[in-house]
Each structure stands twice: as structure tokens, then as C-alpha cells.
mmCIF file of C-alpha atoms and ligand atoms in Angstrom:
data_model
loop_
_atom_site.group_PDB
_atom_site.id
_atom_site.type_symbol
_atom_site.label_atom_id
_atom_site.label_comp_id
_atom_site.label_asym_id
_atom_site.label_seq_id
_atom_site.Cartn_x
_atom_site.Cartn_y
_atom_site.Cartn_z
ATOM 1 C CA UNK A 1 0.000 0.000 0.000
ATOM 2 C CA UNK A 2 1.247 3.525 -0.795
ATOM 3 C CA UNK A 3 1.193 6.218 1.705
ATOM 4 C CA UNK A 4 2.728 8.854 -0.475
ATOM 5 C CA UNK A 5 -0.947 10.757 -1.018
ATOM 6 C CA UNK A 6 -3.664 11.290 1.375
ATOM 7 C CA UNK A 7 -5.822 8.080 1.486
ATOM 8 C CA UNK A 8 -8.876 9.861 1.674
ATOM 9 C CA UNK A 9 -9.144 10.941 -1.838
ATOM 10 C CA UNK A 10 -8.005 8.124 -3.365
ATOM 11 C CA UNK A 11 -9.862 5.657 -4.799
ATOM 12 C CA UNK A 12 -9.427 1.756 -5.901
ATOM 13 C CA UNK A 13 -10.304 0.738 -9.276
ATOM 14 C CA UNK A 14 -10.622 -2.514 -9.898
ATOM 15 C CA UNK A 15 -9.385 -4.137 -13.474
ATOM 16 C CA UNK A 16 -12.265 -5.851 -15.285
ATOM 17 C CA UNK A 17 -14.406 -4.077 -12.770
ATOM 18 C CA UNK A 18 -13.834 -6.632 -10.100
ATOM 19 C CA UNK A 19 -14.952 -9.571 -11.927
ATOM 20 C CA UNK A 20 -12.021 -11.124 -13.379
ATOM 21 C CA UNK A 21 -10.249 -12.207 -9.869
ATOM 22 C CA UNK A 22 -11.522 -12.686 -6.277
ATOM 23 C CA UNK A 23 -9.566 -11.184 -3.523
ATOM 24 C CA UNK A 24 -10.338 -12.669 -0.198
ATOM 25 C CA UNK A 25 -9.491 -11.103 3.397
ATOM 26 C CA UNK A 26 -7.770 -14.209 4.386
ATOM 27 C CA UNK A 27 -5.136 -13.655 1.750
ATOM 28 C CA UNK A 28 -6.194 -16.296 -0.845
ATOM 29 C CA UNK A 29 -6.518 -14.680 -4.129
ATOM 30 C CA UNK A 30 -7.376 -16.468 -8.210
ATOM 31 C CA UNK A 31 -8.105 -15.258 -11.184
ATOM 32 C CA UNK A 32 -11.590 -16.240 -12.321
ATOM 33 C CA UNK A 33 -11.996 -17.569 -16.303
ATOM 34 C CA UNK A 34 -15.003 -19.288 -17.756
ATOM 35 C CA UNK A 35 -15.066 -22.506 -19.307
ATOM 36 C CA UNK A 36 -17.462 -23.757 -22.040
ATOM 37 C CA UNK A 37 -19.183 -27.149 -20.885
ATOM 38 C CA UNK A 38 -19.209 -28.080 -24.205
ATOM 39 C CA UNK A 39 -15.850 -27.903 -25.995
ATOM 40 C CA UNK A 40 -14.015 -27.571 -22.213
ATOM 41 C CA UNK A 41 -11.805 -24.700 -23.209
ATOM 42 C CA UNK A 42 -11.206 -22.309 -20.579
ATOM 43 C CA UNK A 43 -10.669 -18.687 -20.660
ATOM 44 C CA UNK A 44 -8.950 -15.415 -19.649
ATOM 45 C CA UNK A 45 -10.461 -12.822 -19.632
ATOM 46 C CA UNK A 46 -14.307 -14.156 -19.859
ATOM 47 C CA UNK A 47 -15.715 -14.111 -22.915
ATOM 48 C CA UNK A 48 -19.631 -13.645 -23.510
ATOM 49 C CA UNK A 49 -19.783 -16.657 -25.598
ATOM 50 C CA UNK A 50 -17.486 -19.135 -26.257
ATOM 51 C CA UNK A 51 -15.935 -18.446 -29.132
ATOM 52 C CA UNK A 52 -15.757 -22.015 -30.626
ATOM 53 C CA UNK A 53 -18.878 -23.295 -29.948
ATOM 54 C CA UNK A 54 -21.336 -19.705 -30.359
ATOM 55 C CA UNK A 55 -23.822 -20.795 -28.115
ATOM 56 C CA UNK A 56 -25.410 -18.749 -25.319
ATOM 57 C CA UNK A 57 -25.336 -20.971 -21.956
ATOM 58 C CA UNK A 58 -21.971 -23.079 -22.962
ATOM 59 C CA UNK A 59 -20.023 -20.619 -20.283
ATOM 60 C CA UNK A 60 -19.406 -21.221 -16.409
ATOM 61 C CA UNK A 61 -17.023 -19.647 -13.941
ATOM 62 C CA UNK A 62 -13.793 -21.715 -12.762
ATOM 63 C CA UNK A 63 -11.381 -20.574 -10.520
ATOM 64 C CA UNK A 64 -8.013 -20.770 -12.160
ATOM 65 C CA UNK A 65 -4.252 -22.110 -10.766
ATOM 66 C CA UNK A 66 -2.408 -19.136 -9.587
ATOM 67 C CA UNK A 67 1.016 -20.485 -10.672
ATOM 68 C CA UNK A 68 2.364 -20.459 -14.311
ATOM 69 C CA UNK A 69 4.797 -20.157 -16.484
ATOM 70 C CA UNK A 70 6.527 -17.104 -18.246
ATOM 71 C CA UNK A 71 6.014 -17.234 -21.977
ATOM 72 C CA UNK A 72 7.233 -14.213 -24.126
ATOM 73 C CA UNK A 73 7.700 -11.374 -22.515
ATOM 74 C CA UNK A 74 9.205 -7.424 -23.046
ATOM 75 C CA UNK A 75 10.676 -5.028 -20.886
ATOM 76 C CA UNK A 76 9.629 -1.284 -22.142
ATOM 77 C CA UNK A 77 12.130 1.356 -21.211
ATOM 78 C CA UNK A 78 9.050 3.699 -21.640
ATOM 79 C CA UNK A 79 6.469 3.816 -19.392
ATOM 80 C CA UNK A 80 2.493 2.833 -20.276
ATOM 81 C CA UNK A 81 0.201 5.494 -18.274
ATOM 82 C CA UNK A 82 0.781 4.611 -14.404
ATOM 83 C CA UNK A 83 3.547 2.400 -14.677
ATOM 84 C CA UNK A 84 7.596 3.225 -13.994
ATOM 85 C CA UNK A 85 9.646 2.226 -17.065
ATOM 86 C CA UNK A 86 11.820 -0.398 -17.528
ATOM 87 C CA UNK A 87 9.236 -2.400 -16.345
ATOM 88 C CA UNK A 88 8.162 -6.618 -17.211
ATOM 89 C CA UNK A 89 5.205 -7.148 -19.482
ATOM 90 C CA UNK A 90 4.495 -10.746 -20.432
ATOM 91 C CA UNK A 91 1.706 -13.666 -21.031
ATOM 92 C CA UNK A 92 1.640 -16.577 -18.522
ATOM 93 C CA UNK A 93 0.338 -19.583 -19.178
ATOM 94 C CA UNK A 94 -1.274 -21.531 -16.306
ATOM 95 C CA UNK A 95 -2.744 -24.766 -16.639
ATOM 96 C CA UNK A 96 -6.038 -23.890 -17.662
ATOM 97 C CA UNK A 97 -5.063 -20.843 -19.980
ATOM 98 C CA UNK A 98 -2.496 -19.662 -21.994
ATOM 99 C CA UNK A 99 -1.266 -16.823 -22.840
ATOM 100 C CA UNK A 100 -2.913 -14.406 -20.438
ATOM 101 C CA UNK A 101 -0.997 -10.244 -20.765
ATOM 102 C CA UNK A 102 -0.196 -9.498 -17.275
ATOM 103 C CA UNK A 103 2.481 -6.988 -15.792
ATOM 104 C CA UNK A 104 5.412 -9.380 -14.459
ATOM 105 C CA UNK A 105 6.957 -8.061 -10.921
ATOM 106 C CA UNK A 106 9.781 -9.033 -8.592
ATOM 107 C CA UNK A 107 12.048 -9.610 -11.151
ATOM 108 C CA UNK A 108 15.055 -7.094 -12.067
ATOM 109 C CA UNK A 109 13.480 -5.621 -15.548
ATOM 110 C CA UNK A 110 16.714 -6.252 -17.830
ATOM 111 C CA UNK A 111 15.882 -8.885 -20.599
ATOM 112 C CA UNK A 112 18.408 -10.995 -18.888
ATOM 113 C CA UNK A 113 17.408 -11.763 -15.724
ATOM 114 C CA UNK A 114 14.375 -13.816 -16.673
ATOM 115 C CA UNK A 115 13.763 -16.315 -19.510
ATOM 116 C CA UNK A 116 10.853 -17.933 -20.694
ATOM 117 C CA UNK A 117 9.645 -20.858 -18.802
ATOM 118 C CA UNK A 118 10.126 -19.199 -15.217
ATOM 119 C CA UNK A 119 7.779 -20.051 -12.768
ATOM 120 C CA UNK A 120 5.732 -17.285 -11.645
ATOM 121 C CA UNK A 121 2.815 -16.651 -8.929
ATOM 122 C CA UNK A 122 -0.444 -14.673 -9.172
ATOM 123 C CA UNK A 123 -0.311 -11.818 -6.937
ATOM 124 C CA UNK A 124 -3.594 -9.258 -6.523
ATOM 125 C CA UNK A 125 -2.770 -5.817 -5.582
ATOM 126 C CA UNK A 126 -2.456 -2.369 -6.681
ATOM 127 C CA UNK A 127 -0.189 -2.470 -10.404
ATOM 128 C CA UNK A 128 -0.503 1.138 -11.143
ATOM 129 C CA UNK A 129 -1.919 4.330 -10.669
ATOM 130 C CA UNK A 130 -4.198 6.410 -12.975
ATOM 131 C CA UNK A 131 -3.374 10.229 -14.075
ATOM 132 C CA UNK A 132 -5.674 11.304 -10.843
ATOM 133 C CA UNK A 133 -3.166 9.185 -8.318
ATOM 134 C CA UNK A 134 -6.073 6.343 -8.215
ATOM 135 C CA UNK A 135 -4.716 3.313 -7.736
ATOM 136 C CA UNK A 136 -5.413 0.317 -9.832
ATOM 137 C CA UNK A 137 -6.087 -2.819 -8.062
ATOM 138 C CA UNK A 138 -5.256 -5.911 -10.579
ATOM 139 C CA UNK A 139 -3.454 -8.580 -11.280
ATOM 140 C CA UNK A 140 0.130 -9.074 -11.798
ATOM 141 C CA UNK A 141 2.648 -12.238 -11.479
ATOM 142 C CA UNK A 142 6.060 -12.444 -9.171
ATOM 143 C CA UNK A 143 8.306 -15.069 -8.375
ATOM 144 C CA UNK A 144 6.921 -18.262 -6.546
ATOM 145 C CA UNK A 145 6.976 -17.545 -2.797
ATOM 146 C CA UNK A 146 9.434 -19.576 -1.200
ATOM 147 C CA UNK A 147 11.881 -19.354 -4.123
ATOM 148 C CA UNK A 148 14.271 -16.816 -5.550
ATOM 149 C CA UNK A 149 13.513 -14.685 -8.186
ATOM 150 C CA UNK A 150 16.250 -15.423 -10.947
HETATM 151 ZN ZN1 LIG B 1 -17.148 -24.104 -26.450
#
């Protein structure tokens, strides 16, 4: 948490308006996808309707893994809106889902101190902050807890 501004007038926006993860008290936080019943893929963000099978209905919730692995990723030396350049940008895939964008953290953001394939753990918190100081609550992935970021 940031204590840089007065707390009072900020406010917490929530990515994907606070449906795309679930943040509980006790610490415990996923990502939520939906999966079609009917061809079993899974997905990240939701979709409306699945987009192999175009059927209203097909679509359920599921709670997905929280630890993946680091497919391609970037490091921009120039900042997106709210974010502090160099900074890790990359897609995950967990077991469910591949290739979801997420902002990678706890890692030194040089192209060399990660690689592809590093394990990496969903983390729920605030990633940014919007031009009024706002800070956005989302999702982002760090190094396993328990290991060593390398
Ligand atoms: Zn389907």
C-alpha cells in the first residue's frame, strides 16, 4: 500500500471491474476464467460466448491455478500510463489458460534476468496508478513464494 498521497481521496479501481479475480481477506486470491461445458476450453479474460462453440449458456465460472509459467515477454524502457519504465510485461500460461498479458513483478526488468519458462505466482494488488493518483487494483505475477527470483 502507498502512503505517499492522502488516502482519503483516493480511490481503488478494480481491473475488469472486479470480476475477473476474487480477492479474499484471508489472503487467498485467483483469477476467475469461464469454461465452455461443451468444448471444455477455458478462458482469460471471460468471454460472452465461447468463441468455438457460439452458443449462449456453454459458459461457467472456474477458478483458475495461480502459478504459471513465463512465456514471451518485453521489458519497455518507456512507461504505459501509471507504470515506472523499464518495467516486465508478459503472457503466462497456467494450466487452464495460456497466454494471459499481465504486468510481471519481482524480477530485475533487464531482458536478462528472466527467460521464458520461469515459474511465476499470481499476486492481486495495486499495479498502477491512474493520471488522478487512483490506484489500480489488478493482477500481476512475481516469483513463486518460497523461491528466488532469478
Ligand atoms: Zn465451447
Amino acid at each position: 500500500m502507498s502512503k505517499e498521497k492522502a488516502a482519503t481521496e483516493k480511490k481503488q479501481i478494480l481491473v475488469g471491474d472486479g470480476t475477473w479475480f476474487v480477492q479474499q481477506p484471508s489472503g487467498e486470491s485467483y483469477l476467475v476464467g469461464n469454461k465452455c461445458k461443451v468444448c471444455k476450453k477455458t478462458f482469460f479474460p471471460k468471454r460472452g460466448v465461447c468463441p468455438n462453440c457460439q452458443k449462449d449458456g456453454t459458459l461457467e465460472d472456474v477458478r483458475l491455478s495461480t502459478k504459471g509459467k513465463l512465456g514471451v515477454f518485453a521489458v519497455p524502457q518507456v512507461a504505459a500510463v501509471g507504470f515506472k519504465a523499464p518495467y516486465i510485461i508478459g503472457y503466462v500460461d497456467l494450466p487452464e489458460v495460456t497466454g494471459i498479458f499481465s504486468p510481471i513483478v519481482g524480477f530485475e526488468p533487464r531482458e536478462d534476468a528472466i527467460k521464458k519458462g520461469t515459474e511465476v505466482e499470481l499476486q492481486i494488488g495495486k499495479i498502477a496508478e491512474d493520471e488522478q493518483g487512483n490506484d489500480i487494483i489488478g493482477y500481476q505475477f512475481g516469483p513463486v513464494k518460497g523461491k528466488k527470483g532469478k
